[in-house]
């Protein structure tokens, strides 16, 4: 029996200057799944994430998360509803510590008001202790507990990626959107990332993953959707996507060499398994 739908996107469209970046995309993501979203450069993947997370409004279509209509809501309300994300280009507060960056992610889950904070009332002190404890837990989850006092801008790039994930987890999401989390990572870092994503899924967090690393996508995804020129051209299990003629044609015709090779290898692997 399949898990219930957590995210439902229907007829989503967005144009920029007459160019349709996302063209009537439908997407269903089920609970406790890792759902990969792939496609050649310019396919509309990041625009789709921006629409779901409220960074830009759609021209038409709707986005539902756990039955609630998120269409047109600002990003902070979408985060509060349970949807968090990372970005293709790492966005951290470089002049803040690693710990402080994660505390920022907890903002949508705080309840103490201005007066409580101003006068350090007991409920504010209790909440602050709770926030600090949780932040340390999220840092430990991504292997950064030993660097909590370091300036975020001084971290190696791979650890900046980890910090961004920790900050997203601090929002306590039910749905986590990861936008190319393996970009710039070496093989060892990518393997650790795959393990972390699997653990998060096992803990009940639903994940939508935009990624160019085909091996990673095919290894950890339960379902995969494929975009090309803003349109959804295929959706299914990884082994089905690996052998889909439309997917292979889209990548071999337009994709960068790393993606071409990844699709070829994934397709060959799928053929061997079948």
PDB file of N, CA and C in Angstrom, residues 1-10 27-33 35 64-68 174-175 206:
ATOM      1  N   UNK A   1       0.845  -1.200   0.000  1.00  0.00           N
ATOM      2  CA  UNK A   1       0.000   0.000   0.000  1.00  0.00           C
ATOM      3  C   UNK A   1       0.878   1.246   0.000  1.00  0.00           C
ATOM      4  N   UNK A   2       0.633   2.191  -0.929  1.00  0.00           N
ATOM      5  CA  UNK A   2       1.474   3.381  -1.056  1.00  0.00           C
ATOM      6  C   UNK A   2       1.177   4.364   0.065  1.00  0.00           C
ATOM      7  N   UNK A   3       2.186   5.162   0.413  1.00  0.00           N
ATOM      8  CA  UNK A   3       2.039   6.180   1.443  1.00  0.00           C
ATOM      9  C   UNK A   3       1.121   7.299   0.938  1.00  0.00           C
ATOM     10  N   UNK A   4       0.486   8.033   1.856  1.00  0.00           N
ATOM     11  CA  UNK A   4      -0.366   9.149   1.431  1.00  0.00           C
ATOM     12  C   UNK A   4       0.460  10.276   0.811  1.00  0.00           C
ATOM     13  N   UNK A   5      -0.179  11.082  -0.015  1.00  0.00           N
ATOM     14  CA  UNK A   5       0.502  12.211  -0.645  1.00  0.00           C
ATOM     15  C   UNK A   5       0.744  13.307   0.387  1.00  0.00           C
ATOM     16  N   UNK A   6       1.963  13.840   0.388  1.00  0.00           N
ATOM     17  CA  UNK A   6       2.322  14.958   1.253  1.00  0.00           C
ATOM     18  C   UNK A   6       2.302  16.262   0.461  1.00  0.00           C
ATOM     19  N   UNK A   7       2.885  16.222  -0.729  1.00  0.00           N
ATOM     20  CA  UNK A   7       2.945  17.393  -1.601  1.00  0.00           C
ATOM     21  C   UNK A   7       2.199  17.084  -2.891  1.00  0.00           C
ATOM     22  N   UNK A   8       1.295  17.986  -3.260  1.00  0.00           N
ATOM     23  CA  UNK A   8       0.562  17.854  -4.520  1.00  0.00           C
ATOM     24  C   UNK A   8       0.655  19.165  -5.293  1.00  0.00           C
ATOM     25  N   UNK A   9       1.277  19.089  -6.461  1.00  0.00           N
ATOM     26  CA  UNK A   9       1.408  20.241  -7.355  1.00  0.00           C
ATOM     27  C   UNK A   9       0.539  19.981  -8.573  1.00  0.00           C
ATOM     28  N   UNK A  10      -0.295  20.945  -8.918  1.00  0.00           N
ATOM     29  CA  UNK A  10      -1.225  20.757 -10.028  1.00  0.00           C
ATOM     30  C   UNK A  10      -1.164  21.938 -10.992  1.00  0.00           C
ATOM     31  N   UNK A  27       2.801  17.190  -9.916  1.00  0.00           N
ATOM     32  CA  UNK A  27       3.754  16.413  -9.114  1.00  0.00           C
ATOM     33  C   UNK A  27       3.072  15.934  -7.844  1.00  0.00           C
ATOM     34  N   UNK A  28       3.220  14.641  -7.554  1.00  0.00           N
ATOM     35  CA  UNK A  28       2.726  14.080  -6.301  1.00  0.00           C
ATOM     36  C   UNK A  28       3.901  13.433  -5.579  1.00  0.00           C
ATOM     37  N   UNK A  29       4.149  13.888  -4.350  1.00  0.00           N
ATOM     38  CA  UNK A  29       5.231  13.343  -3.532  1.00  0.00           C
ATOM     39  C   UNK A  29       4.607  12.675  -2.318  1.00  0.00           C
ATOM     40  N   UNK A  30       4.965  11.433  -2.088  1.00  0.00           N
ATOM     41  CA  UNK A  30       4.338  10.664  -1.016  1.00  0.00           C
ATOM     42  C   UNK A  30       5.182  10.666   0.252  1.00  0.00           C
ATOM     43  N   UNK A  31       4.497  10.513   1.364  1.00  0.00           N
ATOM     44  CA  UNK A  31       5.116  10.565   2.681  1.00  0.00           C
ATOM     45  C   UNK A  31       6.227   9.519   2.817  1.00  0.00           C
ATOM     46  N   UNK A  32       7.306   9.914   3.502  1.00  0.00           N
ATOM     47  CA  UNK A  32       8.456   9.046   3.765  1.00  0.00           C
ATOM     48  C   UNK A  32       9.124   8.568   2.472  1.00  0.00           C
ATOM     49  N   UNK A  33       9.046   9.365   1.438  1.00  0.00           N
ATOM     50  CA  UNK A  33       9.724   9.060   0.175  1.00  0.00           C
ATOM     51  C   UNK A  33      10.837  10.064  -0.080  1.00  0.00           C
ATOM     52  N   UNK A  35      11.981  11.790  -3.351  1.00  0.00           N
ATOM     53  CA  UNK A  35      11.482  11.978  -4.710  1.00  0.00           C
ATOM     54  C   UNK A  35      12.492  12.815  -5.475  1.00  0.00           C
ATOM     55  N   UNK A  64      -0.274  22.195  -2.832  1.00  0.00           N
ATOM     56  CA  UNK A  64      -0.850  21.761  -1.563  1.00  0.00           C
ATOM     57  C   UNK A  64       0.177  20.942  -0.778  1.00  0.00           C
ATOM     58  N   UNK A  65       0.311  21.258   0.506  1.00  0.00           N
ATOM     59  CA  UNK A  65       1.148  20.469   1.400  1.00  0.00           C
ATOM     60  C   UNK A  65       0.270  19.955   2.534  1.00  0.00           C
ATOM     61  N   UNK A  66       0.188  18.640   2.643  1.00  0.00           N
ATOM     62  CA  UNK A  66      -0.672  17.988   3.637  1.00  0.00           C
ATOM     63  C   UNK A  66      -2.087  18.583   3.609  1.00  0.00           C
ATOM     64  N   UNK A  67      -2.585  18.807   2.404  1.00  0.00           N
ATOM     65  CA  UNK A  67      -3.952  19.275   2.222  1.00  0.00           C
ATOM     66  C   UNK A  67      -4.145  20.773   2.342  1.00  0.00           C
ATOM     67  N   UNK A  68      -3.095  21.508   2.738  1.00  0.00           N
ATOM     68  CA  UNK A  68      -3.205  22.956   2.897  1.00  0.00           C
ATOM     69  C   UNK A  68      -2.706  23.646   1.637  1.00  0.00           C
ATOM     70  N   UNK A 174       8.380  18.770   7.733  1.00  0.00           N
ATOM     71  CA  UNK A 174       7.877  17.462   7.322  1.00  0.00           C
ATOM     72  C   UNK A 174       8.295  17.170   5.902  1.00  0.00           C
ATOM     73  N   UNK A 175       8.581  18.251   5.147  1.00  0.00           N
ATOM     74  CA  UNK A 175       9.023  18.154   3.761  1.00  0.00           C
ATOM     75  C   UNK A 175      10.281  18.987   3.589  1.00  0.00           C
ATOM     76  N   UNK A 206       9.934  13.675   4.539  1.00  0.00           N
ATOM     77  CA  UNK A 206       9.801  13.483   3.101  1.00  0.00           C
ATOM     78  C   UNK A 206      10.766  14.433   2.395  1.00  0.00           C
TER      79      UNK A 206
END
